[in-house]
Coordinates of C-alpha atoms in Angstrom, one line a residue:
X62 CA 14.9 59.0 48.8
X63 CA 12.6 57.3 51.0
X64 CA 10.2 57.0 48.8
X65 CA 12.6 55.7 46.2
X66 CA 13.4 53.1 48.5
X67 CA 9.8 52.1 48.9
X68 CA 9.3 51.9 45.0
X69 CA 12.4 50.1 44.1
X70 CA 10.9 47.2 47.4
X71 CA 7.9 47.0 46.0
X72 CA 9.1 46.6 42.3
X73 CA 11.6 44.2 44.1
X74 CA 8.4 41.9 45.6
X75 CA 6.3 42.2 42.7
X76 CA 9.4 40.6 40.4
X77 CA 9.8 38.0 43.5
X78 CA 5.9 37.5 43.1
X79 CA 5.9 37.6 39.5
X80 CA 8.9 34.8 39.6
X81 CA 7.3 32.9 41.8
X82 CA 4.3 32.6 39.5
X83 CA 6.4 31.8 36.6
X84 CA 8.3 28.8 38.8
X85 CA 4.9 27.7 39.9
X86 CA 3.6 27.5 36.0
X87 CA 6.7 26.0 35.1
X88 CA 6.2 23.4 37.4
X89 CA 2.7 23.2 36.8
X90 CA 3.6 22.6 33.3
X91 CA 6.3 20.2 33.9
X92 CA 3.9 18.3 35.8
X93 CA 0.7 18.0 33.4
X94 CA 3.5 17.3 30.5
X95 CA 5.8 14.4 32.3
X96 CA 3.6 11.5 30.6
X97 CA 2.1 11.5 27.2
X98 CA -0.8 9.2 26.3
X99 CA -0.4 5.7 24.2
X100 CA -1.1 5.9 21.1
X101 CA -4.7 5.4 20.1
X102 CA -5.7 3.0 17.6
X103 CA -6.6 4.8 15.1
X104 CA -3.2 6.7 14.9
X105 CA -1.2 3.3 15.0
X106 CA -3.2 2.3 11.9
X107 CA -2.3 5.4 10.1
X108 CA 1.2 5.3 11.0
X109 CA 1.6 1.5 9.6
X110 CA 2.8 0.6 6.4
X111 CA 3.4 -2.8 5.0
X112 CA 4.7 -3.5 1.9
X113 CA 2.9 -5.0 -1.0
X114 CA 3.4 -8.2 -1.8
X115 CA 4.2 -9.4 -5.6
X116 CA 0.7 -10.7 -6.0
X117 CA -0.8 -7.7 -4.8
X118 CA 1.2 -5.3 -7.8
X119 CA 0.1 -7.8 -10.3
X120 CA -1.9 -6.7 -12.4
X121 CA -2.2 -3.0 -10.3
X122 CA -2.9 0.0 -12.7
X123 CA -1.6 2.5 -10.2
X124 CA 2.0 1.5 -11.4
X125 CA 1.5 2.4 -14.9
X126 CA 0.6 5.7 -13.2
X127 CA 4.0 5.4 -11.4
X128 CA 5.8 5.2 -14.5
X129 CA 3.5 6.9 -17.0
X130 CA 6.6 9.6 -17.9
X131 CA 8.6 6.4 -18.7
X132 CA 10.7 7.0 -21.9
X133 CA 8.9 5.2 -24.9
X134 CA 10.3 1.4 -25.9
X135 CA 9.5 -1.5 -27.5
X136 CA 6.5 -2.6 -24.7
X137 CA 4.8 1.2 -23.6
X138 CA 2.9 -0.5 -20.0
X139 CA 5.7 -2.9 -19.2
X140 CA 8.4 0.0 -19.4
X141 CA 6.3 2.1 -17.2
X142 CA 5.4 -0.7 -14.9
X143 CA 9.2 -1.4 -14.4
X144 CA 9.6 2.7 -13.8
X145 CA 6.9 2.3 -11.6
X146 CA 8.1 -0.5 -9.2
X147 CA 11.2 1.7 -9.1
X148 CA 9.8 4.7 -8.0
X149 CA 7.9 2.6 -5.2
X150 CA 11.1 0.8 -4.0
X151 CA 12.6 4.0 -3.6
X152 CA 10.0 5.6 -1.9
X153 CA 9.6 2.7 0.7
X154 CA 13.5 3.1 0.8
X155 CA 12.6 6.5 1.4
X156 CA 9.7 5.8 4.0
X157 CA 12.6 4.0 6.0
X158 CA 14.7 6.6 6.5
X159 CA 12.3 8.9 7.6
X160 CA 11.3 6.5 10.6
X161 CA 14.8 6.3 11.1
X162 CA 16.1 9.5 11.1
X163 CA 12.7 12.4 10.8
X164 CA 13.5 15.4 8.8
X165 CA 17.0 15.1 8.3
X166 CA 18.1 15.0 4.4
X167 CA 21.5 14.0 4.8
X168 CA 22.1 10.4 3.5
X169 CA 18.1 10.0 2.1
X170 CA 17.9 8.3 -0.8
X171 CA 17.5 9.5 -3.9
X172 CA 14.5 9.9 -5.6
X173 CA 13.5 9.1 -9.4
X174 CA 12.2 12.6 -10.3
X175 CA 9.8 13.0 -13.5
X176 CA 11.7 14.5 -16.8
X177 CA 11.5 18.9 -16.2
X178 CA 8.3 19.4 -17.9
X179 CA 7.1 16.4 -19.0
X180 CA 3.4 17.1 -19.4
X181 CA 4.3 20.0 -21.7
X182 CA 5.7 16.9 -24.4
X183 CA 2.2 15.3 -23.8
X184 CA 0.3 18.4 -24.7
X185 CA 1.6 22.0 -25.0
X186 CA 0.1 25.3 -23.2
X187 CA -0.2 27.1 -26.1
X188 CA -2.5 23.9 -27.8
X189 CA -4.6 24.1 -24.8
X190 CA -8.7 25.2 -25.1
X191 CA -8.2 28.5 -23.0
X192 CA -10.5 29.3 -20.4
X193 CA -12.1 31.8 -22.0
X194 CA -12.5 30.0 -25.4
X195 CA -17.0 29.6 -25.9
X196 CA -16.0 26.6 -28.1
X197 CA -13.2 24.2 -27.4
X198 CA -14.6 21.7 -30.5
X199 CA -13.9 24.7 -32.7
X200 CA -10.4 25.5 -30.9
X201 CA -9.3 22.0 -31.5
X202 CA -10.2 22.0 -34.7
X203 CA -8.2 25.4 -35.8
X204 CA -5.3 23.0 -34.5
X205 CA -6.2 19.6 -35.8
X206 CA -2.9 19.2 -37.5
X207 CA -0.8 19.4 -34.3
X208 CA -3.3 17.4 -32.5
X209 CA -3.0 14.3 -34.8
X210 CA 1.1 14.8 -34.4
X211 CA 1.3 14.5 -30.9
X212 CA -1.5 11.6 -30.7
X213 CA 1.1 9.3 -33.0
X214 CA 4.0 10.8 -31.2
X215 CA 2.3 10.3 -27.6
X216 CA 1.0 7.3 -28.6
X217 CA 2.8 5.4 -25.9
X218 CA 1.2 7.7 -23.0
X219 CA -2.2 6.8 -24.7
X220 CA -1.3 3.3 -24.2
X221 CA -0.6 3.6 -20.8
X222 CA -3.7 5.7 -20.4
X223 CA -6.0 2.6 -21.6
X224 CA -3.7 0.1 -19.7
X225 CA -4.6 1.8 -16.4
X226 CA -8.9 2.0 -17.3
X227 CA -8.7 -1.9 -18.1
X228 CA -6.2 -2.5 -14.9
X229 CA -7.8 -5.5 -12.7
X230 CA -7.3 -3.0 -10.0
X231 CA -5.9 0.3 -9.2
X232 CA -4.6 1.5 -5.7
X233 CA -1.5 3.4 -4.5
X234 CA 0.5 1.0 -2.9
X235 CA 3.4 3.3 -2.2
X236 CA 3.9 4.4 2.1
X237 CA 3.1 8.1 2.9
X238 CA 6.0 9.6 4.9
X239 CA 7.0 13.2 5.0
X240 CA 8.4 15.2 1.5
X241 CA 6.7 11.9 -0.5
X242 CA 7.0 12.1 -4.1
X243 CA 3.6 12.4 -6.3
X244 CA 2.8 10.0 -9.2
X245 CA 3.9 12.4 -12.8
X246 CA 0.2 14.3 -12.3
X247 CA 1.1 16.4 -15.1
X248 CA 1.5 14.1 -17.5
X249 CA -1.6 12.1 -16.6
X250 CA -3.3 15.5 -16.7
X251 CA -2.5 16.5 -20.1
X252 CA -2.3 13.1 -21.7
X253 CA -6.5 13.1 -20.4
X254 CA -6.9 16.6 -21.9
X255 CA -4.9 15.6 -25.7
X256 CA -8.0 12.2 -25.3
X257 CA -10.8 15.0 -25.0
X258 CA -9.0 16.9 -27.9
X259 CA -9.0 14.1 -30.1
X260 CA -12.5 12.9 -29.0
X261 CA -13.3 16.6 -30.2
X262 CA -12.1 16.1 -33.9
X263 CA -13.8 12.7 -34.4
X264 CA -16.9 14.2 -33.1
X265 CA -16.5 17.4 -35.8
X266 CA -15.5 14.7 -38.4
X267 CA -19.6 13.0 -37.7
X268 CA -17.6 9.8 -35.9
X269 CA -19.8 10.7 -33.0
X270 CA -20.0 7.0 -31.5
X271 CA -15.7 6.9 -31.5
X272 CA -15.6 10.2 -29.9
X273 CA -17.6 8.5 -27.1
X274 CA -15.7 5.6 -26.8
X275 CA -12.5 7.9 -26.2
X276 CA -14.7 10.2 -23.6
X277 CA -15.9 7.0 -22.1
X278 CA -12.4 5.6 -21.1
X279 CA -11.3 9.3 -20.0
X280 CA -14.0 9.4 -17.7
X281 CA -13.1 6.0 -16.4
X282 CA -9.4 6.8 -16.1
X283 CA -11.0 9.9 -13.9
X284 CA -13.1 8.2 -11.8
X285 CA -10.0 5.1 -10.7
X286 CA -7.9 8.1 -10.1
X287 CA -10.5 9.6 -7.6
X288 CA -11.7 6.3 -6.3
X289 CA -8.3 5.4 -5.7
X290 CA -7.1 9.3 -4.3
X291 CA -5.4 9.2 -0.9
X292 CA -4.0 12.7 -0.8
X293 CA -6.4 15.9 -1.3
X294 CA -3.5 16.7 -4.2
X295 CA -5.0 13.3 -6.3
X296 CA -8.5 14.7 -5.6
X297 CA -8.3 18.0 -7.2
X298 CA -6.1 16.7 -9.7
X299 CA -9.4 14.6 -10.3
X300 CA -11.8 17.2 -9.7
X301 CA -9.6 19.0 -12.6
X302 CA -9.9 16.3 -14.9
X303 CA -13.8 16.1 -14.4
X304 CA -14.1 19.7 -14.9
X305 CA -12.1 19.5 -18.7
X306 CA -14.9 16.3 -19.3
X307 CA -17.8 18.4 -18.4
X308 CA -17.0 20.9 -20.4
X309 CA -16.9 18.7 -23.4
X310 CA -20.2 17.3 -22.7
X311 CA -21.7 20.7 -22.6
X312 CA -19.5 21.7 -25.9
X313 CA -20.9 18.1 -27.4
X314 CA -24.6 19.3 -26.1
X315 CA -24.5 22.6 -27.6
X316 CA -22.7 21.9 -30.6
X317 CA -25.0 19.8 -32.9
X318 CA -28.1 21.2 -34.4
X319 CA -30.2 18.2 -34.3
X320 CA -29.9 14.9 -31.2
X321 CA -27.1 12.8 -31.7
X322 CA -27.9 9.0 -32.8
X323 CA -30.0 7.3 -29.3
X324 CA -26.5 5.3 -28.5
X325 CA -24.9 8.5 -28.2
X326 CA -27.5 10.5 -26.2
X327 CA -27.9 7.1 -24.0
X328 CA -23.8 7.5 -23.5
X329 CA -23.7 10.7 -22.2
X330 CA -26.8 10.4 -20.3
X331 CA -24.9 7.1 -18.4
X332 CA -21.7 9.0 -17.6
X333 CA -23.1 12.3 -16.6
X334 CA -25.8 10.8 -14.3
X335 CA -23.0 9.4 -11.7
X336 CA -22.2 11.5 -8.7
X337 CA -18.9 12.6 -8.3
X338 CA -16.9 10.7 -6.0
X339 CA -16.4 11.1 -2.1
X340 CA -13.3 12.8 -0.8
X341 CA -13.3 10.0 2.0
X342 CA -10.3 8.1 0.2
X343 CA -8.6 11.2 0.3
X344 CA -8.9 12.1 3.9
X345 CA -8.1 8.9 4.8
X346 CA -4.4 8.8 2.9
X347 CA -4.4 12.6 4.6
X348 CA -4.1 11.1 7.9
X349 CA -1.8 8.7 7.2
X350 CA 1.1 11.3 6.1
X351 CA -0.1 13.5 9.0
X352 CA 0.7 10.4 11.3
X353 CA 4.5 10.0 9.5
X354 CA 5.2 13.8 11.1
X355 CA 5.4 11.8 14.2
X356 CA 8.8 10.7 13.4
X357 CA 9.4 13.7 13.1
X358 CA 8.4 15.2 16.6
X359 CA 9.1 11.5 18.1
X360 CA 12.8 12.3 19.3
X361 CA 13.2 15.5 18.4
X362 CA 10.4 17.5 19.2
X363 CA 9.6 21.1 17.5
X364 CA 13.1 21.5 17.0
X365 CA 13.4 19.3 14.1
X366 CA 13.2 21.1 10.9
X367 CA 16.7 21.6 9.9
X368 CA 17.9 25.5 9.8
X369 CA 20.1 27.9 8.0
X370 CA 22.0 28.9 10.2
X371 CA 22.7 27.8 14.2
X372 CA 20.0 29.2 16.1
X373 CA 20.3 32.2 19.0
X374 CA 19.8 31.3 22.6
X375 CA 16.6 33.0 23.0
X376 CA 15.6 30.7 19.8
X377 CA 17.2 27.7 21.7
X378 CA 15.2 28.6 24.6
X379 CA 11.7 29.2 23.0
X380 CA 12.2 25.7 21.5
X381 CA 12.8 24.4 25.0
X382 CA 9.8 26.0 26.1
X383 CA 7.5 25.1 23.1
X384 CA 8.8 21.5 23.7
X385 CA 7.6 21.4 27.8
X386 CA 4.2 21.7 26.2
X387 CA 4.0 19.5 23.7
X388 CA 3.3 15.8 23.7
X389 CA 3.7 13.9 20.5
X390 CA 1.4 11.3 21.2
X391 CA -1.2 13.4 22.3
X392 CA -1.1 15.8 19.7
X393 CA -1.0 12.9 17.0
X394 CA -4.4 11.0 18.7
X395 CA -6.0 15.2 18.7
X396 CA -5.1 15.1 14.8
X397 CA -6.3 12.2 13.9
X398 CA -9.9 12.4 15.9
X399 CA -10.7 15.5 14.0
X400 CA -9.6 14.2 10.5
X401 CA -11.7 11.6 11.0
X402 CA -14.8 14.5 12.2
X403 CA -13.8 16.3 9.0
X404 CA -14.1 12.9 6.6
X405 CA -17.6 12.2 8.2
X406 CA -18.1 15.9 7.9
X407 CA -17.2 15.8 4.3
X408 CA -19.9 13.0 3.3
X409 CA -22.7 15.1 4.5
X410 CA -24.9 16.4 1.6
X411 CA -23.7 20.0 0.5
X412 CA -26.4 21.8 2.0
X413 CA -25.5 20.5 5.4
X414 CA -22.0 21.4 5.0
X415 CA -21.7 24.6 6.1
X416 CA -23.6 24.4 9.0
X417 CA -22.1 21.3 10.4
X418 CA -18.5 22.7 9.7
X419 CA -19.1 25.9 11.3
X420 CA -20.2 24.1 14.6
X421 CA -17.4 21.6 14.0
X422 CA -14.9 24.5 14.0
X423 CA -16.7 26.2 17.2
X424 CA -16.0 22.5 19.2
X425 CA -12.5 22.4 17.9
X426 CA -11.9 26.3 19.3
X427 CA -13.4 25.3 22.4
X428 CA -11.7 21.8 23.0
X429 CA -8.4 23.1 22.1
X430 CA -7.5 26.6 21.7
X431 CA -4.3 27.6 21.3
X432 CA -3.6 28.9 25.1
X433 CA -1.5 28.2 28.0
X434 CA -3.5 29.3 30.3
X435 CA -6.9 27.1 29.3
X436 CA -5.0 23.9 28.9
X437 CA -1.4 23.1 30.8
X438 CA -1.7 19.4 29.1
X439 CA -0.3 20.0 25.2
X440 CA -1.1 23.3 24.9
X441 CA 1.3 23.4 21.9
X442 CA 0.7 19.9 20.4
X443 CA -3.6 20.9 20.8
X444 CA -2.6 24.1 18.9
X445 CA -1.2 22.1 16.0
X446 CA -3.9 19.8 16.0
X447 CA -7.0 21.7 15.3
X448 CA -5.3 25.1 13.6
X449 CA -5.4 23.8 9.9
X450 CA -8.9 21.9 10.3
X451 CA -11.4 24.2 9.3
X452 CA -9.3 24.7 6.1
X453 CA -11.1 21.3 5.0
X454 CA -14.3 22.6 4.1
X455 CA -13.3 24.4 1.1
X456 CA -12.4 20.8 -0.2
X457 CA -15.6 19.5 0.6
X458 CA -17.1 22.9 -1.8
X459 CA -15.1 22.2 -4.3
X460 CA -16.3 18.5 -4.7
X461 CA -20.2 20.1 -4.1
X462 CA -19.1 22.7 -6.4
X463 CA -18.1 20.3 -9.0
X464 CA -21.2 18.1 -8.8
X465 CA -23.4 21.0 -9.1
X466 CA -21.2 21.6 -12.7
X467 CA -21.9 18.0 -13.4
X468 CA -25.9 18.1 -12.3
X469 CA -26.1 21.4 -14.8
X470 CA -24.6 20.0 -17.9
X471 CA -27.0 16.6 -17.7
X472 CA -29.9 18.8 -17.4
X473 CA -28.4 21.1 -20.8
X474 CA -28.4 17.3 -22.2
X475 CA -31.6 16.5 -21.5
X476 CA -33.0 19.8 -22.7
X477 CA -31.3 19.1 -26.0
X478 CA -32.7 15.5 -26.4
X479 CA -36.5 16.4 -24.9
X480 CA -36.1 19.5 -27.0
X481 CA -37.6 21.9 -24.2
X482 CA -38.2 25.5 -25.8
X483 CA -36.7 28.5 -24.0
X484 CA -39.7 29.6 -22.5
X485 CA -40.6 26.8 -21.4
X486 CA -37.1 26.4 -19.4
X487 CA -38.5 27.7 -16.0
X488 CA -41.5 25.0 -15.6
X489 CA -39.3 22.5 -16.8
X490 CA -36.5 23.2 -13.9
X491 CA -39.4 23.8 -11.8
X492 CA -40.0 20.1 -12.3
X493 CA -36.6 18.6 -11.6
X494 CA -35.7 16.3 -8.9
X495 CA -33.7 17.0 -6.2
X496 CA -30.7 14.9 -7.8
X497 CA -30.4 17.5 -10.5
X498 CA -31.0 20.8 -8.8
X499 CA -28.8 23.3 -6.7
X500 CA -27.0 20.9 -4.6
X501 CA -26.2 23.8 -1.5
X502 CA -30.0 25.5 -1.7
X503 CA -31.8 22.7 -3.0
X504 CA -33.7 24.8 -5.2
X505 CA -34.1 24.2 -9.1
X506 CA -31.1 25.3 -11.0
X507 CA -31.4 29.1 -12.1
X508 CA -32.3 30.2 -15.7
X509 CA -31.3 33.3 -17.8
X510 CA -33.4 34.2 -20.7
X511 CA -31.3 37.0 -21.9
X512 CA -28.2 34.3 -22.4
X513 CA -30.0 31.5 -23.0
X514 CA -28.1 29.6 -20.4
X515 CA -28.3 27.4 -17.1
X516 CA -26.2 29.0 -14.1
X517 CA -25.1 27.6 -11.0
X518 CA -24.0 29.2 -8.2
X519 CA -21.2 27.6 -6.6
X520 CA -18.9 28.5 -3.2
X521 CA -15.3 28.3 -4.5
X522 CA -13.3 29.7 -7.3
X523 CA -12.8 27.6 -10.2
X524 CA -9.2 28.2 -12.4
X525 CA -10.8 26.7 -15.1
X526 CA -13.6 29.5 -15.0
X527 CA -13.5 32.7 -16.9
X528 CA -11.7 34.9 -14.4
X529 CA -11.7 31.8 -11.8
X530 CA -15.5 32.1 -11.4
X531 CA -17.3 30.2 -8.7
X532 CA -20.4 30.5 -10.9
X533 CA -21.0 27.9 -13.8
X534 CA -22.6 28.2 -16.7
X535 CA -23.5 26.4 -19.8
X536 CA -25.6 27.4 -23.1
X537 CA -28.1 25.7 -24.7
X538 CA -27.9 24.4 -28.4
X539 CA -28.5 27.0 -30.9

């Protein structure tokens, strides 16, 4: 007994001891958490939104993009225009509401959904070039008939298409606020791919120059969208689209037994030879709907997203806990320093990439790790902050990934017009330029005799690849 009595005293001090820590943490906690920082200046810019003004939708493409699933009518861009400045009253409407009242869906407004589907109208799955098809000319051409139909029956689409390339300018000037509503992607996806398609016939048919002109304004439509991107969901939508034109270039180059006429040649030679755009704009619009989770977490903290049923009292107390260590303000300012790291990060040349984002993600694990015990000051808020950052640099690949596609099909181009002979392929890459060879290893792009084909290595996996592939690869004519 007595030496039950000793245990159950010493179990006794070591709870008292062990509660005393825990008060003293508490407090601890309490303390480092009673004032959260201003604001910083960057995060105020991404959390404010002003309206357009009437002279700054005139003439704005992105609402034709707005309103591209508009039904068809007598005038094809003022119908989707007026859908358009619907959709963005609504969503400032929406935007509102959310600074109002967070997460809570009860009374938002309604918003203007796209018809279920719509993209399938524009072009159908089944009349899509697969990804394992070697020939998408000679797929589209097994379908010609279909194709024609839905260019006169999407004719209003294609309209809207061209309204948007000739556009005196072209930028998103609907607010980013939490569960925003995209522009009808899907349609603008398969309303490019049916252009391509028909660009394909004309160009079996011998109207070579035609076919240009419709690959030209594609690849313009392309390049406002990713020029204009301010979510990463606009940039590979973009990076999508650039993929589908690539691959008709390298259909085009390998297709024709003798050069196309010098105004084609010269054509494709302009468009291929321009880099693929920065996913700066896109970082930049990601920061700004990072920012809108604020009013979120502004009054109610991490309690706010609404549940299914009423939530236990050890739920109701981790809340309460999580909520003691996490500052909104703080967290917000962590957030938006390292998206701004991870655009600067995202401009470097692709070779550099890895390297600086590997040491960027060692800084970020050592400023703020998710732990109590390293940081008393936001140790929730510097958890959120830095645990979906490194997830970035997989955009950045896909961007190098896709330039290194683009960099393999000019040189397949210019081995068709310089008519350079198989064996002498490897001097010939030898000789490249830097602009035009592996854009991670710098080294001249590879070459497989047994194929006949360029190959390029790249570091994420493509759905538009055989088996989503990270390696590219194109053949040469004949």
């Amino acid at each position: 007994m007595k030496y039950l009595r000793r245990c159950l005293k010493a179990l006794g001090w070591l709870m008292l001891a062990l509660g005393g820590l825990v008060a003293v943490c508490l407090v601890a906690l309490i303390a480092a958490n009673w004032n959260d920082d201003a604001l910083s200046e960057a995060a105020l810019r991404a959390l404010q939104y002003t309206p357009p003004t009437e002279q700054a939708l005139e003439g704005n493409g992105y609402l034709i993009l707005m309103g591209l699933d508009a039904p068809a009518g007598g005038d094809a861009i003022g119908d989707a225009m007026a859908l358009g400045r619907q959709r963005l009253a609504r969503a400032i409407e929406r935007r509102r509401w959310v600074e109002a009242h967070g997460d809570r869906q009860e009374g938002t407004p309604a918003r203007i959904p796209p018809p279920h589907d719509a993209g399938e109208d524009v072009l159908p799955t089944r009349l899509r070039c697969p990804t394992e098809a070697a020939d998408c000319f000679a797929w589209y051409a097994r379908h010609e008939v279909e194709i024609a139909s839905l260019a006169h029956t999407q004719s209003a689409v294609l309209q809207r298409l061209t309204g948007i390339t000739s556009a005196a300018r072209f930028s998103n000037p609907a607010p980013a606020y939490l569960h925003a509503e995209h522009a009808p992607f899907g349609v603008l996806v398969r309303a490019h791919e049916l252009w391509l398609a028909q660009a394909s016939l004309a160009w079996n048919q011998g109207q070579q120059l035609q076919a240009m002109d419709m690959v030209g304004q594609a690849v313009q439509l392309r390049r406002r969208l990713a020029s204009g991107a301010d979510t990463l969901v606009a940039a590979m939508i973009a990076i999508a689209m650039q993929h589908r034109e690539l691959r008709w270039f390298s259909a085009a180059s390998a297709l024709s037994a003798q050069p196309p006429p010098t105004a084609v040649t010269e054509a494709i030679e302009s468009l291929l030879s321009v880099p693929t755009e920065s996913l700066a704009p896109a970082l930049a619009g990601e920061m700004r709907f990072i920012a809108t989770a604020f009013y979120l977490y502004r009054n109610a903290g991490l309690t706010a997203e609404p549940a299914q049923a009423p939530p236990t009292w050890w739920q109701r107390t981790f809340h309460k806990m999580s909520n003691l260590g996490f500052l909104p303000h703080h967290t917000l300012n962590l957030s938006i320093e390292n998206k701004q790291q991870v655009q600067a990060l995202s401009s470097l040349p692709a070779h550099q990439l890895q390297t600086a984002f590997s040491e960027a993600s060692r800084q970020w694990a050592e400023d703020g790790p998710c732990s109590l015990w390293m940081h008393f000051r936001n140790p929730v808020g510097r958890c959120l902050a830095v645990i979906e950052t490194p997830s970035y640099q997989g955009y950045a690949q896909r961007i190098a990934d896709i330039d290194g596609y683009r960099r393999l099909v000019l040189l397949q181009h210019r081995v068709a017009v310089e008519q350079v002979a198989p064996p002498d392929m490897p001097a010939w890459l030898a000789k490249s330029t830097e602009a035009l060879r592996n854009p991670y290893t710098l080294q001249p792009m590879q070459w497989d005799a047994a194929t006949s084909s360029l190959v390029f290595e790249g570091r994420e996996k493509q759905n538009q690849n055989p088996g989503r592939s990270s390696t590219y690869r194109v053949r040469l004519r004949g």
